[in-house]
PDB file of C-alpha atoms in Angstrom:
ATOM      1  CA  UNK L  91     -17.347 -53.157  83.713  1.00 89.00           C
ATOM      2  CA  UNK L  92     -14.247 -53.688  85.929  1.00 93.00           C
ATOM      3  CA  UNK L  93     -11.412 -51.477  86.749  1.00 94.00           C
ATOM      4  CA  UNK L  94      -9.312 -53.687  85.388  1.00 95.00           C
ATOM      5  CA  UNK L  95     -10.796 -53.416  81.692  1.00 95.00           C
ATOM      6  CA  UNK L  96     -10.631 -49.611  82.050  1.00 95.00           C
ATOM      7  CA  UNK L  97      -6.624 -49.650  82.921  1.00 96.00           C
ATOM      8  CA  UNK L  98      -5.895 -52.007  80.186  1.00 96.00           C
ATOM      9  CA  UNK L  99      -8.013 -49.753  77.787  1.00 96.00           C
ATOM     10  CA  UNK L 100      -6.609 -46.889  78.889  1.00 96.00           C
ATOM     11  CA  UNK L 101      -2.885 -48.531  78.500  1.00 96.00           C
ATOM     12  CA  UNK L 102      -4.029 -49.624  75.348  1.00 96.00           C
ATOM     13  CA  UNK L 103      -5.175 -46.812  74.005  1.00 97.00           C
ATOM     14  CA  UNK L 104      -2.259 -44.589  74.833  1.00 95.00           C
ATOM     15  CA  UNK L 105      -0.097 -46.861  73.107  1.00 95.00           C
ATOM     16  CA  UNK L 106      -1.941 -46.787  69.845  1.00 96.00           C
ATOM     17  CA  UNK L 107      -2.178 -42.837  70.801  1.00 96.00           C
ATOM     18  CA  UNK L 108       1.560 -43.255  70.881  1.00 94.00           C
ATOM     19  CA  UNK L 109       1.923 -44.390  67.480  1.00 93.00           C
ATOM     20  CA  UNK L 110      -0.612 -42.812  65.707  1.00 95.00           C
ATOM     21  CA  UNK L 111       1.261 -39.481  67.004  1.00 94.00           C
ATOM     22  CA  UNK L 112       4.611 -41.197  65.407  1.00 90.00           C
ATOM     23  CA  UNK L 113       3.287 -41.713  62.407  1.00 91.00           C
ATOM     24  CA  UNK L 114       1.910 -37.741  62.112  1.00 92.00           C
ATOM     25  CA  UNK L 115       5.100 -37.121  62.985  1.00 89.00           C
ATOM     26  CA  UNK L 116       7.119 -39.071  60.467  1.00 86.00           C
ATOM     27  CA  UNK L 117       4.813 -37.260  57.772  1.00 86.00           C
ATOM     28  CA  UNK L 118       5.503 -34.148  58.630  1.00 86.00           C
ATOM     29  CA  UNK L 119       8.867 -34.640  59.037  1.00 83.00           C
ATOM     30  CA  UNK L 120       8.940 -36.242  55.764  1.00 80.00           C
ATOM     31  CA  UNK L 121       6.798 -33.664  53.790  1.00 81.00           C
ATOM     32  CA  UNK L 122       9.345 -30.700  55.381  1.00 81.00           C
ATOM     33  CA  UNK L 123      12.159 -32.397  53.613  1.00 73.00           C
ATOM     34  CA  UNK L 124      14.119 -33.839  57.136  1.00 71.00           C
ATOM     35  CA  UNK L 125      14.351 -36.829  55.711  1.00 59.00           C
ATOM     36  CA  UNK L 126      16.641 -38.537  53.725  1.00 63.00           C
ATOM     37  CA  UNK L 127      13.982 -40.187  51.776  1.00 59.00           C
ATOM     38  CA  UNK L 128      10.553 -39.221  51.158  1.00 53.00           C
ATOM     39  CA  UNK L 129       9.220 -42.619  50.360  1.00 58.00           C
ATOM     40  CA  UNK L 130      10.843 -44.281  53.100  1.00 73.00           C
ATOM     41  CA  UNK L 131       9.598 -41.204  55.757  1.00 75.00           C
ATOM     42  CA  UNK L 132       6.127 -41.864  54.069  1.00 81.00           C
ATOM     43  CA  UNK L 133       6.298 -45.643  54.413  1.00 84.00           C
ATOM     44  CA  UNK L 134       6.683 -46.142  57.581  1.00 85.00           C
ATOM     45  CA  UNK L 135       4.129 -43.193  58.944  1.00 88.00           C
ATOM     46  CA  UNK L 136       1.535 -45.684  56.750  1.00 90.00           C
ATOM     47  CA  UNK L 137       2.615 -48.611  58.604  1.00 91.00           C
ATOM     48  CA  UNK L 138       2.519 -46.850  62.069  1.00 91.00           C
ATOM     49  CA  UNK L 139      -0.677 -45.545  61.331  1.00 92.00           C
ATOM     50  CA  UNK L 140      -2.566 -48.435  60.430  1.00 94.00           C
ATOM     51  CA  UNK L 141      -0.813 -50.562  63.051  1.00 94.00           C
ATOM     52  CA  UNK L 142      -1.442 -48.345  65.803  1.00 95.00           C
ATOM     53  CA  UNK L 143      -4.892 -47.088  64.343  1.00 95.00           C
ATOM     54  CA  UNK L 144      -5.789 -50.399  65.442  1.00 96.00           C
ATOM     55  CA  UNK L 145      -4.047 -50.661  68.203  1.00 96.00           C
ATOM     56  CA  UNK L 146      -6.150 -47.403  69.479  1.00 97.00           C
ATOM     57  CA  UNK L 147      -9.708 -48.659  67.986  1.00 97.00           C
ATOM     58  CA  UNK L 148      -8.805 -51.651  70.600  1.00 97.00           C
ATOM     59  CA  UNK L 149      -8.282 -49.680  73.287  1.00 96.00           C
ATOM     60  CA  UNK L 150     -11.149 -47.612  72.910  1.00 97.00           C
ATOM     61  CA  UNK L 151     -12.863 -50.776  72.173  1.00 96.00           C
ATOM     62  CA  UNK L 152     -11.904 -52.181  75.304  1.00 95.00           C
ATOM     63  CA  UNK L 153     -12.736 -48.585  77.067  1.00 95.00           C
ATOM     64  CA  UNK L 154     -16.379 -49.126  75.481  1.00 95.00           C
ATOM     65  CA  UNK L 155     -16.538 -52.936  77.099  1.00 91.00           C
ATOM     66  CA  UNK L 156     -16.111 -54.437  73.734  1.00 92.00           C
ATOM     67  CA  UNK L 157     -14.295 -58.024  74.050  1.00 90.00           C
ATOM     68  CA  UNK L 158     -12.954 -57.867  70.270  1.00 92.00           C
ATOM     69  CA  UNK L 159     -10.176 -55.429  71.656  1.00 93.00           C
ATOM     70  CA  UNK L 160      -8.963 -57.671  74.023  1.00 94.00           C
ATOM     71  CA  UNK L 161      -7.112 -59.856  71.226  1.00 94.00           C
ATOM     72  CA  UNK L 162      -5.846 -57.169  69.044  1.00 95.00           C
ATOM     73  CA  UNK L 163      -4.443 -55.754  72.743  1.00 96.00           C
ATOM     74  CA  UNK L 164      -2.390 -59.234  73.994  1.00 96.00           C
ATOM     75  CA  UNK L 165      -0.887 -59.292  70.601  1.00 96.00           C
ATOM     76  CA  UNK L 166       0.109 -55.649  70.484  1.00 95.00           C
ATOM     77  CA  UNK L 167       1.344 -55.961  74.017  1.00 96.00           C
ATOM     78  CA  UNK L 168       3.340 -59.261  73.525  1.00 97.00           C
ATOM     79  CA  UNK L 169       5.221 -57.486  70.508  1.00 95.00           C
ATOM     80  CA  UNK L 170       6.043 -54.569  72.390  1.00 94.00           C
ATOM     81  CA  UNK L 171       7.759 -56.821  75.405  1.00 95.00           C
ATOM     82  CA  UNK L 172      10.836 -57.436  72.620  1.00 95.00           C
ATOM     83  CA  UNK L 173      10.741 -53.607  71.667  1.00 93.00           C
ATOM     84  CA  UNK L 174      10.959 -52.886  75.182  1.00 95.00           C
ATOM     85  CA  UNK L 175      14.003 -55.449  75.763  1.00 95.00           C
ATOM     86  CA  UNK L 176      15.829 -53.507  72.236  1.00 95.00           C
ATOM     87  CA  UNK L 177      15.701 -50.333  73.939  1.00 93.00           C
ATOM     88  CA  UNK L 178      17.036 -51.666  77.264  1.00 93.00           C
ATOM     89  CA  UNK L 179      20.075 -53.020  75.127  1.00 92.00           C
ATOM     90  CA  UNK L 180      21.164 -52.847  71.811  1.00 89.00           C
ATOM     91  CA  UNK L 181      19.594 -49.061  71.332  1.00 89.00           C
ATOM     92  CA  UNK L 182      20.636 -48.041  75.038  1.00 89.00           C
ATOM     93  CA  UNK L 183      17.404 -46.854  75.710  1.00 91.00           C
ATOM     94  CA  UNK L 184      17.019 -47.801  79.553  1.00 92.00           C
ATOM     95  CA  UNK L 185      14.449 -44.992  80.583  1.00 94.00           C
ATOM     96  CA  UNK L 186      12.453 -45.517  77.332  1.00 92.00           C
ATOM     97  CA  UNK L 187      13.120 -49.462  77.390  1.00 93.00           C
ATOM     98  CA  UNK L 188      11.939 -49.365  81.166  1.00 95.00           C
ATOM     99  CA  UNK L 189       8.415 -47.375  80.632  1.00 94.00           C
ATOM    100  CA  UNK L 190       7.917 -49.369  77.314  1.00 93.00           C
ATOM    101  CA  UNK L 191       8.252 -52.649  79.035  1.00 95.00           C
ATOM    102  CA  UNK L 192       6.135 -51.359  82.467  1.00 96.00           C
ATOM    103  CA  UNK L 193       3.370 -50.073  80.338  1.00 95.00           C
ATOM    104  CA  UNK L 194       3.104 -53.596  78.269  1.00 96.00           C
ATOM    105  CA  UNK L 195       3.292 -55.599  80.972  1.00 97.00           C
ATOM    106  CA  UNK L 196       0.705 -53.670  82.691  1.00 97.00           C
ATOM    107  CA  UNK L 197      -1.579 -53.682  80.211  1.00 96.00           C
ATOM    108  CA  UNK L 198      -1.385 -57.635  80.088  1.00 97.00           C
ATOM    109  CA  UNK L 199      -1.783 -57.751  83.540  1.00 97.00           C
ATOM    110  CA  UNK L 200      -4.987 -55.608  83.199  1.00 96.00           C
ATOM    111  CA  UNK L 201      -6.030 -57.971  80.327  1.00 96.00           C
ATOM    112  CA  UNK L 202      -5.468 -60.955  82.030  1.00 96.00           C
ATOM    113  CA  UNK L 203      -6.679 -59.901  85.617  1.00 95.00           C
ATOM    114  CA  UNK L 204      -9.300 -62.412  87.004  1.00 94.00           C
ATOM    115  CA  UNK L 205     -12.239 -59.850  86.905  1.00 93.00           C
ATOM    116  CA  UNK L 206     -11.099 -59.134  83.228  1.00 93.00           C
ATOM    117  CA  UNK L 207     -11.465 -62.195  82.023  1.00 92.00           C
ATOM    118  CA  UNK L 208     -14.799 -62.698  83.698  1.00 91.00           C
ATOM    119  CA  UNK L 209     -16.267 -59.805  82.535  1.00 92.00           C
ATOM    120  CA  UNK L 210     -15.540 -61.193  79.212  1.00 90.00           C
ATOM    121  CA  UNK L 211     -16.803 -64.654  79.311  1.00 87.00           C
ATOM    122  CA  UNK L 212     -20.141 -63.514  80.871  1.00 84.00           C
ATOM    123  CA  UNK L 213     -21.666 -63.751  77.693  1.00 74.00           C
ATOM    124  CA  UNK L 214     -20.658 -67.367  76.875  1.00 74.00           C
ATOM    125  CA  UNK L 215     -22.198 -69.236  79.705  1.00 65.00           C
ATOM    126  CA  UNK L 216     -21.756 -70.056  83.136  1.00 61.00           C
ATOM    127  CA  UNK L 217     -17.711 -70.590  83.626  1.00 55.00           C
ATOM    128  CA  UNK L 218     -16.321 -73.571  85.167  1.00 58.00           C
ATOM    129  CA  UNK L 219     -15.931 -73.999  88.908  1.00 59.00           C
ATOM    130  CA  UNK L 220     -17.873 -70.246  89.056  1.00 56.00           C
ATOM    131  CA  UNK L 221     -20.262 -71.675  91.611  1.00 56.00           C
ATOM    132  CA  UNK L 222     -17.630 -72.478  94.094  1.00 55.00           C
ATOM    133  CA  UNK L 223     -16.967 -68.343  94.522  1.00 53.00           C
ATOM    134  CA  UNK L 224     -18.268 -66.739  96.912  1.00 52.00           C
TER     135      UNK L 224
END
């Protein structure tokens, strides 16, 4: 298994780490009363936890050399580059915008890298123009 597929799981799975976190948080925080509605405190710690549940099943996926993770990875990694780009501006985030934005491109570097993507076609067949490698 390449390096490559380790980084991007790891990347992955501290994002869905991440959120999975949030969403314990937003319970908690919700269940002590902070607040200002219950169902709305509750409704989003659902969302964040099934979103980034699988968001950390990928990455642990990809940690395990699974190739299913890869997909559920580019997508969550795409939709954090616009996250990333709010915190830079409208929410004045810059140090949270910044890491947000290094980690997701990262990890789509990772997924993307050359010995990533051949580690995950290996299965499927001999890949075009493969035999002119050294």
């Amino acid at each position: 298994m390449p390096t490559t597929l380790r980084v991007a799981g790891g990347l992955v799975s501290l994002e869905g780490l991440a959120g999975v976190v949030t969403a314990i948080v937003l319970i908690v925080r919700a269940s002590t009363g902070h607040d200002q509605s219950a169902a709305s405190g509750v409704g989003t710690a659902i969302w964040f936890g099934v979103l980034f549940g699988g968001v950390l099943a990928a990455g642990i996926g990809l940690l395990r050399g699974k190739r299913w993770g890869r997909a559920i990875a580019v997508i969550a990694n795409v939709l954090l580059l616009p996250v990333a780009w709010s915190l830079l501006t409208d929410s004045h985030q810059p140090l949270w915008g910044s890491l947000l934005g290094l980690v997701a491109v990262a990890g789509l570097a990772a997924l993307f890298a050359p010995a990533t993507s051949r580690f995950m076609a290996q299965d499927y067949g001999e890949i075009p123009g493969d035999d002119e490698r050294p």
